[in-house]
Coordinates of N, CA and C in Angstrom, one line a residue:
X1 N -4.5 -19.6 4.0 CA -4.7 -19.5 5.4 C -3.6 -20.3 6.2
X2 N -3.2 -21.5 5.7 CA -2.3 -22.3 6.3 C -0.9 -21.6 6.4
X3 N -0.6 -20.9 5.3 CA 0.7 -20.1 5.3 C 0.6 -19.0 6.3
X4 N -0.5 -18.3 6.4 CA -0.6 -17.2 7.3 C -0.6 -17.7 8.7
X5 N -1.3 -18.8 9.0 CA -1.3 -19.3 10.4 C 0.1 -19.7 10.8
X6 N 0.9 -20.3 10.0 CA 2.3 -20.7 10.3 C 3.2 -19.5 10.6
X7 N 3.0 -18.4 9.8 CA 3.8 -17.2 9.9 C 3.4 -16.5 11.2
X8 N 2.1 -16.4 11.5 CA 1.6 -15.8 12.8 C 2.2 -16.6 14.0
X9 N 2.2 -17.9 13.9 CA 2.8 -18.7 15.0 C 4.2 -18.4 15.2
X10 N 5.0 -18.3 14.1 CA 6.4 -18.0 14.1 C 6.6 -16.6 14.8
X11 N 5.9 -15.6 14.3 CA 6.0 -14.3 14.9 C 5.6 -14.2 16.3
X12 N 4.6 -14.9 16.7 CA 4.1 -14.9 18.1 C 5.2 -15.6 19.0
X13 N 5.8 -16.6 18.5 CA 6.9 -17.3 19.2 C 8.1 -16.3 19.4
X14 N 8.4 -15.6 18.3 CA 9.5 -14.7 18.4 C 9.2 -13.5 19.3
X15 N 8.0 -12.9 19.2 CA 7.6 -11.8 20.0 C 8.3 -10.5 19.8
X16 N 9.0 -10.4 18.6 CA 9.7 -9.2 18.3 C 9.5 -8.7 16.9
X17 N 9.7 -7.5 16.6 CA 9.8 -7.0 15.2 C 11.3 -6.7 15.0
X18 N 11.8 -7.1 13.8 CA 13.2 -6.9 13.5 C 13.4 -5.5 12.9
X19 N 14.5 -4.9 13.2 CA 14.9 -3.6 12.7 C 15.3 -3.7 11.3
X20 N 15.2 -2.7 10.5 CA 15.7 -2.7 9.1 C 17.2 -2.8 9.1
X21 N 17.7 -3.2 7.9 CA 19.2 -3.3 7.8 C 19.9 -2.1 8.2
X22 N 21.1 -2.3 8.8 CA 21.9 -1.1 9.1 C 22.6 -0.5 7.9
X23 N 23.0 0.8 8.0 CA 23.7 1.4 7.0 C 22.8 2.2 6.0
X24 N 21.5 2.1 6.2 CA 20.6 2.9 5.3 C 20.0 4.0 6.1
X25 N 19.0 4.6 5.5 CA 18.2 5.7 6.1 C 19.0 6.9 6.4
X26 N 19.4 7.5 5.2 CA 20.0 8.9 5.3 C 21.5 8.9 5.5
X27 N 22.2 7.8 5.4 CA 23.6 7.9 5.6 C 24.4 8.6 4.5
X28 N 23.8 8.7 3.3 CA 24.4 9.3 2.1 C 23.6 10.4 1.6
X29 N 24.3 11.6 1.4 CA 23.5 12.7 0.8 C 22.9 12.4 -0.5
X30 N 21.7 12.9 -0.8 CA 21.0 12.5 -2.0 C 20.8 13.6 -3.0
X31 N 21.4 14.8 -2.7 CA 21.2 15.9 -3.6 C 21.7 15.6 -5.0
X32 N 20.9 15.6 -6.0 CA 21.3 15.2 -7.3 C 21.9 13.9 -7.4
X33 N 21.4 12.9 -6.6 CA 22.1 11.7 -6.5 C 21.5 10.6 -7.3
X34 N 21.0 10.9 -8.5 CA 20.5 9.8 -9.3 C 21.7 8.9 -9.7
X35 N 21.5 7.6 -9.8 CA 20.2 6.9 -9.9 C 19.6 6.4 -8.6
X36 N 19.9 7.0 -7.5 CA 19.3 6.5 -6.2 C 17.8 6.6 -6.3
X37 N 17.1 5.6 -5.9 CA 15.7 5.5 -6.0 C 15.1 5.5 -4.6
X38 N 14.5 6.5 -4.1 CA 14.0 6.6 -2.8 C 12.6 7.2 -2.9
X39 N 11.6 6.6 -2.1 CA 10.3 7.1 -2.2 C 9.6 6.9 -3.5
X40 N 10.0 6.0 -4.3 CA 9.4 5.7 -5.6 C 9.1 4.2 -5.7
X41 N 8.4 3.9 -6.7 CA 8.1 2.5 -7.0 C 9.1 1.9 -7.9
X42 N 9.6 0.7 -7.6 CA 10.5 0.0 -8.5 C 9.6 -1.1 -9.1
X43 N 9.5 -1.1 -10.4 CA 8.6 -2.0 -11.1 C 9.4 -3.0 -12.0
X44 N 9.1 -4.2 -11.8 CA 9.9 -5.3 -12.5 C 9.5 -5.2 -14.0
X45 N 10.5 -5.2 -14.8 CA 10.3 -5.2 -16.3 C 9.7 -6.5 -16.7
X46 N 9.0 -6.5 -17.8 CA 8.4 -7.8 -18.3 C 9.5 -8.9 -18.5
X47 N 10.8 -8.4 -18.8 CA 11.9 -9.3 -19.0 C 12.7 -9.6 -17.8
X48 N 12.2 -9.3 -16.6 CA 12.9 -9.6 -15.3 C 13.4 -11.0 -15.3
X49 N 14.7 -11.2 -15.2 CA 15.3 -12.5 -15.2 C 15.2 -13.3 -13.9
X50 N 15.0 -12.6 -12.8 CA 14.9 -13.3 -11.5 C 13.5 -13.6 -11.2
X51 N 13.1 -14.9 -11.1 CA 11.7 -15.3 -10.9 C 11.2 -14.8 -9.6
X52 N 12.0 -14.6 -8.6 CA 11.6 -14.1 -7.3 C 10.9 -12.7 -7.4
X53 N 11.3 -12.0 -8.4 CA 10.8 -10.6 -8.6 C 9.9 -10.4 -9.8
X54 N 9.6 -11.5 -10.5 CA 8.7 -11.3 -11.7 C 7.4 -10.7 -11.3
X55 N 7.1 -9.6 -12.1 CA 5.8 -8.9 -11.9 C 5.6 -8.3 -10.5
X56 N 6.7 -7.9 -9.9 CA 6.6 -7.3 -8.6 C 6.6 -5.8 -8.7
X57 N 6.0 -5.2 -7.7 CA 6.0 -3.7 -7.5 C 6.6 -3.5 -6.1
X58 N 7.7 -2.7 -6.0 CA 8.4 -2.5 -4.7 C 8.4 -1.0 -4.4
X59 N 8.0 -0.7 -3.1 CA 8.2 0.6 -2.6 C 9.6 0.7 -2.1
X60 N 10.3 1.7 -2.6 CA 11.7 1.9 -2.1 C 11.8 2.8 -0.9
X61 N 12.0 2.1 0.2 CA 12.1 2.9 1.5 C 13.4 3.7 1.6
X62 N 14.5 3.1 1.1 CA 15.7 3.9 1.1 C 16.7 3.3 0.1
X63 N 17.7 4.1 -0.4 CA 18.6 3.7 -1.4 C 19.8 4.6 -1.3
X64 N 21.0 4.1 -0.9 CA 22.2 4.9 -0.7 C 23.3 4.2 -1.4
X65 N 24.5 4.7 -1.2 CA 25.7 4.1 -1.7 C 26.0 2.7 -1.0
X66 N 25.4 2.6 0.2 CA 25.6 1.4 1.0 C 24.6 0.3 0.6
X67 N 23.6 0.6 -0.2 CA 22.7 -0.5 -0.5 C 21.3 0.1 -0.7
X68 N 20.3 -0.8 -0.8 CA 18.9 -0.4 -1.0 C 18.0 -1.3 -0.3
X69 N 16.9 -0.7 0.1 CA 15.9 -1.4 1.0 C 14.5 -1.1 0.5
X70 N 13.7 -2.1 0.1 CA 12.4 -1.9 -0.4 C 11.4 -3.0 0.1
X71 N 10.1 -2.8 -0.2 CA 9.1 -3.7 0.3 C 8.2 -4.0 -0.9
X72 N 8.0 -5.3 -1.2 CA 7.1 -5.7 -2.3 C 5.6 -5.4 -1.8
X73 N 4.8 -4.7 -2.7 CA 3.5 -4.3 -2.2 C 2.4 -5.0 -3.0
X74 N 2.7 -6.1 -3.8 CA 1.6 -6.7 -4.5 C 1.6 -8.2 -4.4
X75 N 2.1 -8.8 -3.3 CA 2.0 -10.2 -3.1 C 1.5 -10.6 -1.7
X76 N 0.1 -10.5 -1.5 CA -0.5 -10.9 -0.3 C -0.3 -12.4 0.0
X77 N -0.1 -12.7 1.2 CA 0.0 -14.1 1.6 C -1.3 -14.7 2.1
X78 N -2.1 -13.9 2.8 CA -3.3 -14.4 3.4 C -3.8 -13.4 4.5
X79 N -4.9 -13.7 5.0 CA -5.5 -12.8 6.0 C -5.8 -13.6 7.3
X80 N -5.8 -12.8 8.4 CA -6.1 -13.4 9.7 C -6.6 -12.3 10.7
X81 N -7.1 -12.7 11.8 CA -7.6 -11.7 12.8 C -6.5 -10.7 13.3
X82 N -6.8 -9.4 13.2 CA -5.9 -8.4 13.6 C -5.6 -8.5 15.1
X83 N -6.6 -8.8 15.9 CA -6.4 -8.8 17.4 C -5.4 -10.0 17.7
X84 N -5.5 -11.1 17.0 CA -4.6 -12.2 17.3 C -3.1 -11.8 17.0
X85 N -2.9 -11.1 15.9 CA -1.6 -10.6 15.5 C -1.0 -9.7 16.6
X86 N -1.8 -8.8 17.0 CA -1.4 -7.9 18.1 C -1.1 -8.6 19.4
X87 N -2.0 -9.5 19.7 CA -1.8 -10.3 21.0 C -0.6 -11.1 20.9
X88 N -0.2 -11.6 19.7 CA 1.0 -12.4 19.5 C 2.3 -11.7 19.9
X89 N 2.2 -10.4 20.0 CA 3.4 -9.6 20.4 C 3.3 -9.2 21.9
X90 N 2.4 -9.8 22.6 CA 2.2 -9.5 24.0 C 1.6 -8.2 24.3
X91 N 0.8 -7.7 23.4 CA 0.1 -6.4 23.5 C -1.4 -6.7 23.7
X92 N -2.0 -6.0 24.6 CA -3.4 -6.0 24.8 C -4.1 -5.5 23.5
X93 N -4.8 -6.3 22.8 CA -5.4 -5.9 21.5 C -6.5 -4.8 21.6
X94 N -6.9 -4.5 22.8 CA -7.9 -3.5 23.0 C -9.1 -3.7 22.2
X95 N -9.5 -2.7 21.4 CA -10.7 -2.7 20.6 C -10.4 -3.0 19.1
X96 N -9.2 -3.5 18.9 CA -8.8 -3.8 17.5 C -9.7 -4.9 17.0
X97 N -10.3 -4.7 15.8 CA -11.1 -5.7 15.2 C -10.8 -5.8 13.7
X98 N -11.4 -6.7 13.1 CA -11.2 -6.9 11.6 C -10.0 -7.9 11.3
X99 N -9.7 -7.9 10.1 CA -8.6 -8.8 9.6 C -7.4 -8.0 9.2
X100 N -6.3 -8.6 9.3 CA -5.0 -8.0 8.7 C -4.6 -8.9 7.6
X101 N -4.2 -8.3 6.5 CA -3.6 -9.1 5.4 C -2.1 -9.0 5.5
X102 N -1.5 -10.2 5.5 CA -0.1 -10.3 5.6 C 0.5 -10.4 4.2
X103 N 1.5 -9.5 3.9 CA 2.1 -9.5 2.6 C 3.5 -10.0 2.6
X104 N 3.9 -10.5 1.5 CA 5.3 -10.9 1.3 C 6.1 -9.7 0.9
X105 N 7.0 -9.3 1.8 CA 7.7 -8.0 1.5 C 9.0 -8.2 0.7
X106 N 9.5 -9.5 0.6 CA 10.7 -9.8 -0.2 C 11.4 -11.0 0.4
X107 N 12.4 -11.4 -0.3 CA 13.1 -12.7 0.0 C 14.1 -12.6 1.1
X108 N 14.4 -11.4 1.6 CA 15.4 -11.3 2.7 C 14.8 -11.2 4.1
X109 N 15.3 -12.0 5.0 CA 14.8 -11.9 6.4 C 13.4 -12.3 6.5
X110 N 13.0 -13.6 6.2 CA 11.6 -14.0 6.2 C 11.0 -14.0 7.6
X111 N 11.8 -13.7 8.7 CA 11.3 -13.6 10.0 C 11.1 -12.2 10.5
X112 N 11.4 -11.2 9.6 CA 11.2 -9.8 9.9 C 9.9 -9.3 9.5
X113 N 9.3 -8.5 10.4 CA 7.9 -8.0 10.1 C 8.1 -6.4 10.0
X114 N 7.5 -5.9 9.0 CA 7.6 -4.5 8.7 C 6.2 -3.9 8.4
X115 N 5.9 -2.7 8.7 CA 4.7 -2.0 8.4 C 5.0 -0.8 7.6
X116 N 4.5 -0.8 6.3 CA 4.6 0.3 5.4 C 3.3 1.1 5.6
X117 N 3.4 2.4 5.8 CA 2.2 3.1 6.2 C 2.2 4.6 5.8
X118 N 1.0 5.2 5.9 CA 0.9 6.6 5.6 C 1.6 7.4 6.7
X119 N 1.9 8.7 6.3 CA 2.8 9.5 7.2 C 2.0 10.3 8.3
X120 N 0.7 9.9 8.4 CA -0.1 10.6 9.4 C 0.2 10.1 10.8
X121 N 1.0 9.1 10.9 CA 1.4 8.5 12.2 C 2.9 8.3 12.2
X122 N 3.6 8.6 13.3 CA 5.0 8.3 13.4 C 5.3 7.9 14.9
X123 N 6.0 6.7 15.0 CA 6.4 6.2 16.3 C 7.8 6.6 16.6
X124 N 8.2 6.4 17.9 CA 9.6 6.7 18.3 C 10.7 6.0 17.4
X125 N 10.3 4.8 16.9 CA 11.3 4.1 16.1 C 11.1 4.2 14.6
X126 N 10.2 5.0 14.2 CA 9.9 5.2 12.8 C 11.0 6.1 12.2
X127 N 11.8 5.6 11.2 CA 12.8 6.5 10.6 C 12.1 7.6 9.8
X128 N 12.8 8.7 9.6 CA 12.3 9.9 8.9 C 11.9 9.4 7.5
X129 N 10.7 9.7 7.1 CA 10.2 9.3 5.8 C 10.9 10.0 4.7
X130 N 11.4 9.3 3.7 CA 12.2 9.8 2.6 C 11.3 9.9 1.3
X131 N 10.0 9.7 1.5 CA 9.1 9.8 0.4 C 7.7 10.0 0.9
X132 N 6.7 9.6 0.2 CA 5.3 9.9 0.6 C 4.8 8.9 1.6
X133 N 5.6 7.8 1.9 CA 5.2 6.8 2.8 C 6.2 6.6 3.9
X134 N 5.9 6.0 5.0 CA 6.8 5.7 6.1 C 6.8 4.2 6.4
X135 N 7.9 3.8 7.1 CA 8.0 2.4 7.4 C 8.4 2.2 8.9
X136 N 7.7 1.3 9.6 CA 8.0 1.1 11.0 C 8.2 -0.4 11.2
X137 N 9.3 -0.7 12.0 CA 9.6 -2.1 12.3 C 9.7 -2.2 13.8
X138 N 8.7 -1.8 14.5 CA 8.6 -1.8 15.9 C 7.2 -2.1 16.4
X139 N 7.1 -2.7 17.6 CA 5.8 -3.1 18.1 C 4.9 -1.9 18.4
X140 N 5.5 -0.7 18.5 CA 4.7 0.5 18.9 C 3.6 0.8 17.9
X141 N 3.8 0.4 16.6 CA 2.7 0.7 15.7 C 1.5 -0.2 16.0
X142 N 1.7 -1.4 16.5 CA 0.6 -2.3 16.8 C -0.1 -1.8 18.1
X143 N 0.8 -1.3 19.0 CA 0.2 -0.7 20.3 C -0.7 0.4 20.0
X144 N -0.3 1.3 19.0 CA -1.1 2.4 18.6 C -2.4 2.0 18.0
X145 N -2.3 1.0 17.1 CA -3.5 0.5 16.5 C -4.5 -0.1 17.6
X146 N -4.0 -0.8 18.5 CA -4.8 -1.4 19.6 C -5.5 -0.3 20.4
X147 N -4.9 0.9 20.5 CA -5.4 2.0 21.3 C -6.3 2.8 20.4
X148 N -6.6 2.4 19.2 CA -7.5 3.1 18.3 C -6.9 4.1 17.5
X149 N -5.5 4.2 17.4 CA -4.8 5.1 16.6 C -4.0 4.4 15.5
X150 N -2.8 4.8 15.4 CA -1.9 4.3 14.4 C -2.2 4.9 13.0
X151 N -1.4 4.5 12.0 CA -1.6 5.1 10.7 C -2.9 4.7 10.0
X152 N -3.5 5.6 9.3 CA -4.8 5.3 8.6 C -4.7 4.2 7.5
X153 N -3.6 4.2 6.9 CA -3.3 3.3 5.8 C -2.1 2.5 6.1
X154 N -2.1 1.2 5.9 CA -0.9 0.4 6.2 C -0.9 -0.9 5.5
X155 N 0.3 -1.5 5.3 CA 0.5 -2.8 4.8 C 1.4 -3.5 5.8
X156 N 1.1 -4.7 6.2 CA 1.9 -5.5 7.1 C 2.7 -6.5 6.3
X157 N 4.0 -6.5 6.3 CA 4.8 -7.3 5.4 C 5.8 -8.2 6.2
X158 N 6.1 -9.4 5.6 CA 7.1 -10.3 6.1 C 8.2 -10.3 5.2
X159 N 9.4 -10.0 5.6 CA 10.6 -10.0 4.8 C 10.7 -8.7 4.0
X160 N 11.9 -8.5 3.3 CA 12.1 -7.3 2.6 C 13.0 -7.6 1.4
X161 N 13.0 -6.7 0.4 CA 13.9 -6.8 -0.7 C 15.2 -5.9 -0.4
X162 N 16.3 -6.5 -0.5 CA 17.5 -5.8 -0.2 C 18.6 -6.0 -1.3
X163 N 19.4 -5.0 -1.4 CA 20.5 -5.0 -2.4 C 21.8 -4.5 -1.8
X164 N 22.9 -5.0 -2.1 CA 24.2 -4.5 -1.6 C 24.7 -3.3 -2.4
X165 N 25.8 -2.8 -2.0 CA 26.3 -1.6 -2.7 C 26.5 -1.8 -4.2
X166 N 25.8 -0.9 -5.0 CA 25.9 -0.9 -6.4 C 25.1 -2.0 -7.1
X167 N 24.5 -2.9 -6.4 CA 23.8 -4.0 -7.0 C 22.5 -3.6 -7.7
X168 N 21.7 -2.8 -7.1 CA 20.5 -2.3 -7.7 C 20.8 -1.4 -8.9
X169 N 21.8 -0.6 -8.8 CA 22.2 0.3 -9.9 C 22.5 -0.6 -11.1
X170 N 23.2 -1.7 -10.9 CA 23.6 -2.6 -12.1 C 22.3 -3.2 -12.7
X171 N 21.4 -3.6 -11.8 CA 20.2 -4.2 -12.3 C 19.3 -3.2 -13.1
X172 N 19.3 -2.0 -12.6 CA 18.6 -0.9 -13.3 C 19.3 -0.6 -14.7
X173 N 20.6 -0.6 -14.7 CA 21.3 -0.4 -16.0 C 21.0 -1.5 -17.0
X174 N 20.7 -2.7 -16.5 CA 20.3 -3.8 -17.4 C 18.9 -3.7 -17.8
X175 N 18.2 -2.7 -17.3 CA 16.7 -2.6 -17.6 C 15.9 -3.7 -17.0
X176 N 16.4 -4.3 -15.9 CA 15.5 -5.2 -15.1 C 14.4 -4.5 -14.4
X177 N 14.6 -3.3 -14.1 CA 13.7 -2.5 -13.3 C 13.4 -1.2 -14.0
X178 N 12.2 -0.7 -13.8 CA 11.9 0.7 -14.1 C 11.3 1.4 -12.9
X179 N 11.2 2.7 -12.9 CA 10.7 3.4 -11.8 C 9.4 4.1 -12.1
X180 N 8.6 4.4 -11.1 CA 7.4 5.1 -11.3 C 7.1 5.9 -10.0
X181 N 6.3 7.0 -10.1 CA 5.9 7.7 -8.9 C 5.2 6.8 -7.9
X182 N 5.4 7.0 -6.6 CA 4.7 6.2 -5.6 C 3.4 6.8 -5.3
X183 N 2.4 6.2 -6.0 CA 1.0 6.7 -5.7 C 0.4 5.9 -4.5
X184 N 0.2 6.6 -3.4 CA -0.3 5.8 -2.2 C -1.6 5.0 -2.5
X185 N -2.5 5.6 -3.4 CA -3.7 4.8 -3.7 C -3.4 3.5 -4.3
X186 N -2.4 3.4 -5.2 CA -2.0 2.2 -5.8 C -1.3 1.3 -4.8
X187 N -0.5 1.8 -4.0 CA 0.2 1.0 -3.0 C -0.8 0.3 -2.0
X188 N -1.7 1.0 -1.6 CA -2.6 0.5 -0.5 C -3.9 -0.1 -1.0
X189 N -4.3 0.0 -2.2 CA -5.6 -0.5 -2.6 C -5.5 -2.1 -2.7
X190 N -6.7 -2.6 -2.8 CA -6.9 -4.1 -2.7 C -6.9 -4.8 -4.0
X191 N -6.7 -4.0 -5.1 CA -6.7 -4.6 -6.4 C -5.3 -5.1 -6.8
X192 N -5.0 -6.2 -6.1 CA -3.6 -6.7 -6.3 C -3.4 -7.3 -7.6
X193 N -4.4 -7.9 -8.2 CA -4.3 -8.6 -9.5 C -3.8 -7.7 -10.6
X194 N -4.1 -6.4 -10.5 CA -3.7 -5.4 -11.6 C -2.7 -4.4 -11.2
X195 N -2.1 -4.6 -10.0 CA -1.2 -3.6 -9.5 C 0.1 -3.5 -10.3
X196 N 0.6 -4.6 -10.7 CA 1.8 -4.6 -11.6 C 1.5 -3.9 -12.9
X197 N 0.4 -4.2 -13.5 CA 0.1 -3.6 -14.8 C -0.1 -2.1 -14.6
X198 N -0.8 -1.7 -13.6 CA -1.0 -0.2 -13.4 C 0.3 0.5 -13.1
X199 N 1.2 -0.1 -12.2 CA 2.5 0.4 -12.0 C 3.3 0.5 -13.2
X200 N 3.2 -0.5 -14.1 CA 4.0 -0.6 -15.3 C 3.6 0.6 -16.2
X201 N 2.3 0.9 -16.2 CA 1.8 2.0 -17.0 C 2.4 3.3 -16.5
X202 N 2.5 3.5 -15.2 CA 3.0 4.7 -14.6 C 4.5 4.8 -15.0
X203 N 5.2 3.6 -15.1 CA 6.6 3.6 -15.4 C 6.9 3.7 -16.9
X204 N 5.8 3.8 -17.7 CA 5.9 4.0 -19.1 C 6.2 2.7 -19.9
X205 N 5.9 1.5 -19.3 CA 6.0 0.3 -19.9 C 4.8 0.0 -20.8
X206 N 5.0 -0.4 -22.0 CA 3.9 -0.8 -22.9 C 3.8 -2.3 -22.9
X207 N 2.8 -2.9 -22.3 CA 2.6 -4.3 -22.2 C 2.0 -4.9 -23.4

């Protein structure tokens, strides 16, 4: 809870949601463009050499020749009141109730807040979904939630996982990562303790 309170305080002081890195989101044609990984799960191999990504499951929002952008979906930081998070952005929380679980999205841009969500909702600043899920980095998603709308399923994440040109391809060639279909039920469920194991099974990893 101490970690969550400090992050909420930081976000409330900033009062903004940061945009995703430039250069992604559809800048490169993907027809037959393997090994680009978009709209899939990136699953850390048991032999992952980078401790920051050990046993992580990442939803890949985009991947082009310019780089890759994903969000870790199995590292919750803590929970806090949803209305306080919304109020921290200067938005009337309305009838918003319950708690929000804040997740660690990755080691890049620890001040950036992102919402990974189902595609039943789309805001003006939501990029076109390149897979079964969408991502929004704009306060409009919280305004919609406060008004009783917004996406039915969502993860709120701080930071993201990012790779430069060719970096992820090299890591995949070393077998640091495997890929699996992005099952929304796995992404959004609360069984965090087994999420890596279940994603590994989908990726064909025998543990």
